[in-house]
Amino acid sequence: MTHAAHDLYMTDERILDISLKYHFESQESFSRAFKKLYGVNPGNFRKYKKEYHTLYMITERKRLDRKKILHFYEGGVTMEPKIITKEAFKAVGLKSRSPQPGEIPALWNEFRNRLSELNNIKNPHIFYGLIERQGEKVRSFNYYPSQEIMNGEDVPEGFECIHVMENQYVVFTHKGSLDKLSDTYHYIYGNWFPKSGYDFAEGCEFELMDSTRFFGPMDENSEIDIYIPIK
């Protein structure tokens, strides 16, 4: 499926021809399988290339070199994740609409610089990178650097209160610097999900950073937990 995504993104081959190349019985069966994995049908994935660039880069099948193999098999990512149910919670954060990956560090810097304005944080050691998708339009999402709060009152100007509903999640732990984070997502979406028997559920996806385990974006001892809602 990731090779099919590459052909849709990088070539002008007909969708029917791509379907048959990868041994689907029809374009319809290919479209159903593609949408189940990516959350968008093949036609729109190709039509809105620019908007789906981040999705393509996260899920693109890339060659395994020695660095990636060591990341997977020397503990860089939990190969067998936890399945948990997490209760609903409220968070407060700064909202950005569909930011590109390079814009996210600046957003986090702005959030950290304004932490003194927040006075009802539940746990000052826990930070969330919340992803709130807009329906089935994967290209459209809101991203929030945020922290959990005890209530939704007294939200400072410029911040947003986000209600994260109770959900069942698959939880992976990424270990190492953030420059290897895309490799972890490649494994999750390209390897684990297609074989798992689970599907994506409605609700926020998020990265959880505990300052007792996350020591900075380039620290090889840092850990980040990745929560993806499932059904």
Tab-separated table of C-alpha atoms in Angstrom:
chain	number	residue	atom	x	y	z
A	1	MET	CA	0.000	0.000	0.000
A	2	THR	CA	2.869	2.385	0.726
A	3	HIS	CA	4.302	1.656	-2.737
A	4	ALA	CA	0.871	2.441	-4.204
A	5	ALA	CA	0.854	5.733	-2.275
A	6	HIS	CA	4.248	6.526	-3.804
A	7	ASP	CA	2.897	5.914	-7.309
A	8	LEU	CA	-0.146	8.099	-6.651
A	9	TYR	CA	2.023	10.891	-5.287
A	10	MET	CA	4.955	10.742	-7.690
A	11	THR	CA	3.556	9.472	-11.032
A	12	ASP	CA	0.654	10.056	-13.432
A	13	GLU	CA	-0.299	6.368	-13.653
A	14	ARG	CA	-4.029	5.736	-13.727
A	15	ILE	CA	-5.527	4.655	-10.422
A	16	LEU	CA	-6.909	1.540	-12.117
A	17	ASP	CA	-3.436	0.589	-13.352
A	18	ILE	CA	-1.976	1.106	-9.872
A	19	SER	CA	-4.755	-1.039	-8.402
A	20	LEU	CA	-3.975	-3.917	-10.753
A	21	LYS	CA	-0.207	-3.540	-10.341
A	22	TYR	CA	-0.543	-4.234	-6.619
A	23	HIS	CA	-2.905	-7.182	-7.136
A	24	PHE	CA	-6.255	-5.664	-6.217
A	25	GLU	CA	-9.247	-7.156	-8.012
A	26	SER	CA	-10.691	-3.749	-8.856
A	27	GLN	CA	-10.188	-0.033	-8.414
A	28	GLU	CA	-13.047	-0.066	-5.897
A	29	SER	CA	-11.393	-2.664	-3.649
A	30	PHE	CA	-8.110	-0.749	-3.825
A	31	SER	CA	-9.887	2.518	-2.933
A	32	ARG	CA	-11.555	0.914	0.109
A	33	ALA	CA	-8.249	-0.502	1.373
A	34	PHE	CA	-6.396	2.749	0.719
A	35	LYS	CA	-8.991	4.850	2.564
A	36	LYS	CA	-8.984	2.444	5.530
A	37	LEU	CA	-5.230	2.910	5.944
A	38	TYR	CA	-4.834	6.592	5.015
A	39	GLY	CA	-8.260	8.049	5.796
A	40	VAL	CA	-8.640	9.485	2.277
A	41	ASN	CA	-9.526	7.992	-1.105
A	42	PRO	CA	-6.750	7.670	-3.738
A	43	GLY	CA	-8.216	10.353	-6.002
A	44	ASN	CA	-8.163	13.055	-3.339
A	45	PHE	CA	-4.740	11.910	-2.104
A	46	ARG	CA	-3.407	12.643	-5.594
A	47	LYS	CA	-5.513	15.744	-6.235
A	48	TYR	CA	-4.470	17.508	-3.022
A	49	LYS	CA	-0.771	16.583	-3.044
A	50	LYS	CA	0.348	19.701	-1.244
A	51	GLU	CA	-2.121	19.273	1.607
A	52	TYR	CA	-1.260	15.572	2.006
A	53	HIS	CA	2.515	16.070	1.927
A	54	THR	CA	2.896	15.522	5.683
A	55	LEU	CA	0.826	12.318	5.570
A	56	TYR	CA	2.884	11.041	2.629
A	57	MET	CA	6.200	11.768	4.337
A	58	ILE	CA	5.093	10.042	7.566
A	59	THR	CA	3.886	6.860	5.864
A	60	GLU	CA	6.276	6.636	2.914
A	61	ARG	CA	8.037	3.277	2.741
A	62	LYS	CA	11.745	4.007	2.898
A	63	ARG	CA	14.730	1.708	2.623
A	64	LEU	CA	15.957	0.286	5.900
A	65	ASP	CA	19.558	1.322	6.392
A	66	ARG	CA	21.742	0.319	9.336
A	67	LYS	CA	20.702	3.393	11.351
A	68	LYS	CA	16.990	2.578	11.011
A	69	ILE	CA	17.507	-1.111	11.824
A	70	LEU	CA	19.371	-0.181	15.012
A	71	HIS	CA	16.601	2.275	15.905
A	72	PHE	CA	13.988	-0.488	15.700
A	73	TYR	CA	15.878	-3.398	17.202
A	74	GLU	CA	17.968	-1.724	19.880
A	75	GLY	CA	14.950	-0.289	21.662
A	76	GLY	CA	14.254	2.866	19.646
A	77	VAL	CA	10.543	2.034	19.522
A	78	THR	CA	8.347	-0.410	21.397
A	79	MET	CA	7.669	-3.150	18.842
A	80	GLU	CA	4.719	-4.465	20.874
A	81	PRO	CA	2.710	-1.460	22.082
A	82	LYS	CA	0.278	-1.185	24.986
A	83	ILE	CA	-3.477	-1.079	24.439
A	84	ILE	CA	-5.082	1.115	27.092
A	85	THR	CA	-8.232	3.073	27.830
A	86	LYS	CA	-7.586	6.659	28.870
A	87	GLU	CA	-10.230	8.768	30.578
A	88	ALA	CA	-11.408	12.049	29.092
A	89	PHE	CA	-9.427	15.151	30.018
A	90	LYS	CA	-9.178	18.848	29.255
A	91	ALA	CA	-6.080	20.578	27.986
A	92	VAL	CA	-5.122	24.145	27.190
A	93	GLY	CA	-2.829	24.983	24.309
A	94	LEU	CA	-1.953	27.185	21.366
A	95	LYS	CA	-3.803	26.303	18.166
A	96	SER	CA	-2.187	25.988	14.753
A	97	ARG	CA	-4.061	24.835	11.657
A	98	SER	CA	-2.260	22.095	9.702
A	99	PRO	CA	1.313	23.233	10.448
A	100	GLN	CA	4.210	21.813	8.485
A	101	PRO	CA	6.700	19.791	10.586
A	102	GLY	CA	9.272	22.596	10.450
A	103	GLU	CA	6.799	25.044	12.023
A	104	ILE	CA	6.073	22.936	15.104
A	105	PRO	CA	9.283	23.687	17.107
A	106	ALA	CA	8.553	27.446	16.945
A	107	LEU	CA	5.017	26.788	18.170
A	108	TRP	CA	6.374	24.835	21.136
A	109	ASN	CA	8.803	27.653	21.950
A	110	GLU	CA	5.917	30.131	21.991
A	111	PHE	CA	3.885	27.846	24.256
A	112	ARG	CA	6.740	27.368	26.735
A	113	ASN	CA	7.391	31.115	26.816
A	114	ARG	CA	3.784	31.672	27.900
A	115	LEU	CA	3.534	28.933	30.536
A	116	SER	CA	3.541	31.499	33.337
A	117	GLU	CA	0.076	32.628	32.147
A	118	LEU	CA	-1.454	29.237	33.021
A	119	ASN	CA	-2.491	28.741	36.635
A	120	ASN	CA	-4.576	25.527	36.775
A	121	ILE	CA	-2.206	22.941	35.296
A	122	LYS	CA	-2.852	19.422	36.612
A	123	ASN	CA	0.704	18.086	36.221
A	124	PRO	CA	3.492	20.536	35.303
A	125	HIS	CA	5.741	17.659	34.150
A	126	ILE	CA	3.366	16.413	31.422
A	127	PHE	CA	3.071	18.048	27.981
A	128	TYR	CA	0.892	17.031	25.024
A	129	GLY	CA	1.243	17.527	21.299
A	130	LEU	CA	-2.443	17.158	20.398
A	131	ILE	CA	-3.613	16.455	16.849
A	132	GLU	CA	-7.303	17.144	16.270
A	133	ARG	CA	-8.383	15.931	12.836
A	134	GLN	CA	-11.242	17.639	11.016
A	135	GLY	CA	-13.540	14.747	10.088
A	136	GLU	CA	-12.111	12.468	7.424
A	137	LYS	CA	-10.070	15.251	5.827
A	138	VAL	CA	-6.628	14.086	6.914
A	139	ARG	CA	-5.042	17.118	5.303
A	140	SER	CA	-7.029	19.365	7.663
A	141	PHE	CA	-6.128	19.201	11.339
A	142	ASN	CA	-5.464	21.390	14.347
A	143	TYR	CA	-2.254	21.001	16.312
A	144	TYR	CA	-1.857	22.133	19.913
A	145	PRO	CA	1.226	22.180	22.153
A	146	SER	CA	-0.616	21.867	25.442
A	147	GLN	CA	-0.922	20.750	29.061
A	148	GLU	CA	-3.765	19.117	30.960
A	149	ILE	CA	-5.818	21.450	33.151
A	150	MET	CA	-8.078	20.881	36.164
A	151	ASN	CA	-10.962	22.849	34.643
A	152	GLY	CA	-11.753	24.908	31.575
A	153	GLU	CA	-12.107	28.201	33.395
A	154	ASP	CA	-9.844	31.243	33.112
A	155	VAL	CA	-8.217	30.289	29.806
A	156	PRO	CA	-5.805	33.131	28.914
A	157	GLU	CA	-6.314	35.117	25.738
A	158	GLY	CA	-4.840	33.390	22.717
A	159	PHE	CA	-5.095	29.906	24.247
A	160	GLU	CA	-7.712	27.260	23.474
A	161	CYS	CA	-9.379	24.707	25.747
A	162	ILE	CA	-9.447	21.229	24.149
A	163	HIS	CA	-11.779	18.460	25.355
A	164	VAL	CA	-10.174	15.061	24.714
A	165	MET	CA	-12.776	12.321	24.982
A	166	GLU	CA	-12.288	8.947	26.640
A	167	ASN	CA	-10.866	6.472	24.162
A	168	GLN	CA	-9.058	3.225	23.643
A	169	TYR	CA	-5.501	3.886	22.467
A	170	VAL	CA	-2.553	2.024	21.125
A	171	VAL	CA	0.519	3.482	22.840
A	172	PHE	CA	4.034	3.337	21.404
A	173	THR	CA	7.126	4.696	23.118
A	174	HIS	CA	9.713	6.428	20.937
A	175	LYS	CA	13.221	6.458	22.426
A	176	GLY	CA	15.966	8.767	21.217
A	177	SER	CA	16.228	12.127	19.503
A	178	LEU	CA	13.341	13.608	17.544
A	179	ASP	CA	15.236	13.380	14.265
A	180	LYS	CA	14.367	9.650	14.392
A	181	LEU	CA	10.685	10.213	15.184
A	182	SER	CA	9.632	9.836	11.540
A	183	ASP	CA	11.162	6.330	11.553
A	184	THR	CA	8.915	5.430	14.479
A	185	TYR	CA	5.842	6.696	12.611
A	186	HIS	CA	6.913	4.753	9.514
A	187	TYR	CA	6.887	1.597	11.634
A	188	ILE	CA	3.528	2.375	13.278
A	189	TYR	CA	1.608	3.243	10.096
A	190	GLY	CA	3.524	1.150	7.578
A	191	ASN	CA	4.111	-2.033	9.573
A	192	TRP	CA	2.079	-2.327	12.750
A	193	PHE	CA	-1.337	-0.998	11.716
A	194	PRO	CA	-1.812	-3.063	8.527
A	195	LYS	CA	-1.193	-6.267	10.522
A	196	SER	CA	-2.883	-5.311	13.791
A	197	GLY	CA	-6.571	-5.899	13.123
A	198	TYR	CA	-7.328	-2.437	14.521
A	199	ASP	CA	-8.678	0.606	12.732
A	200	PHE	CA	-8.402	4.313	13.535
A	201	ALA	CA	-11.091	5.722	15.836
A	202	GLU	CA	-12.442	9.238	16.208
A	203	GLY	CA	-10.672	11.489	18.670
A	204	CYS	CA	-7.373	13.242	19.243
A	205	GLU	CA	-4.058	11.589	18.528
A	206	PHE	CA	-1.257	12.902	20.714
A	207	GLU	CA	2.355	12.708	21.786
A	208	LEU	CA	2.881	12.724	25.549
A	209	MET	CA	6.134	14.154	26.901
A	210	ASP	CA	6.945	13.644	30.570
A	211	SER	CA	9.809	15.921	31.643
A	212	THR	CA	11.083	13.124	33.915
A	213	ARG	CA	11.726	11.053	30.731
A	214	PHE	CA	11.954	13.680	27.981
A	215	PHE	CA	15.225	15.617	28.250
A	216	GLY	CA	15.157	17.609	25.020
A	217	PRO	CA	14.620	17.027	21.288
A	218	MET	CA	18.201	15.943	20.560
A	219	ASP	CA	18.843	13.859	23.702
A	220	GLU	CA	19.295	10.160	22.900
A	221	ASN	CA	17.847	9.247	26.313
A	222	SER	CA	14.561	11.052	25.720
A	223	GLU	CA	11.281	9.137	25.515
A	224	ILE	CA	7.937	10.171	23.983
A	225	ASP	CA	4.707	8.189	24.206
A	226	ILE	CA	2.550	8.200	21.068
A	227	TYR	CA	-1.211	7.690	21.638
A	228	ILE	CA	-3.410	6.769	18.652
A	229	PRO	CA	-7.168	6.190	19.138
A	230	ILE	CA	-8.271	2.771	17.856
A	231	LYS	CA	-11.333	0.584	17.451
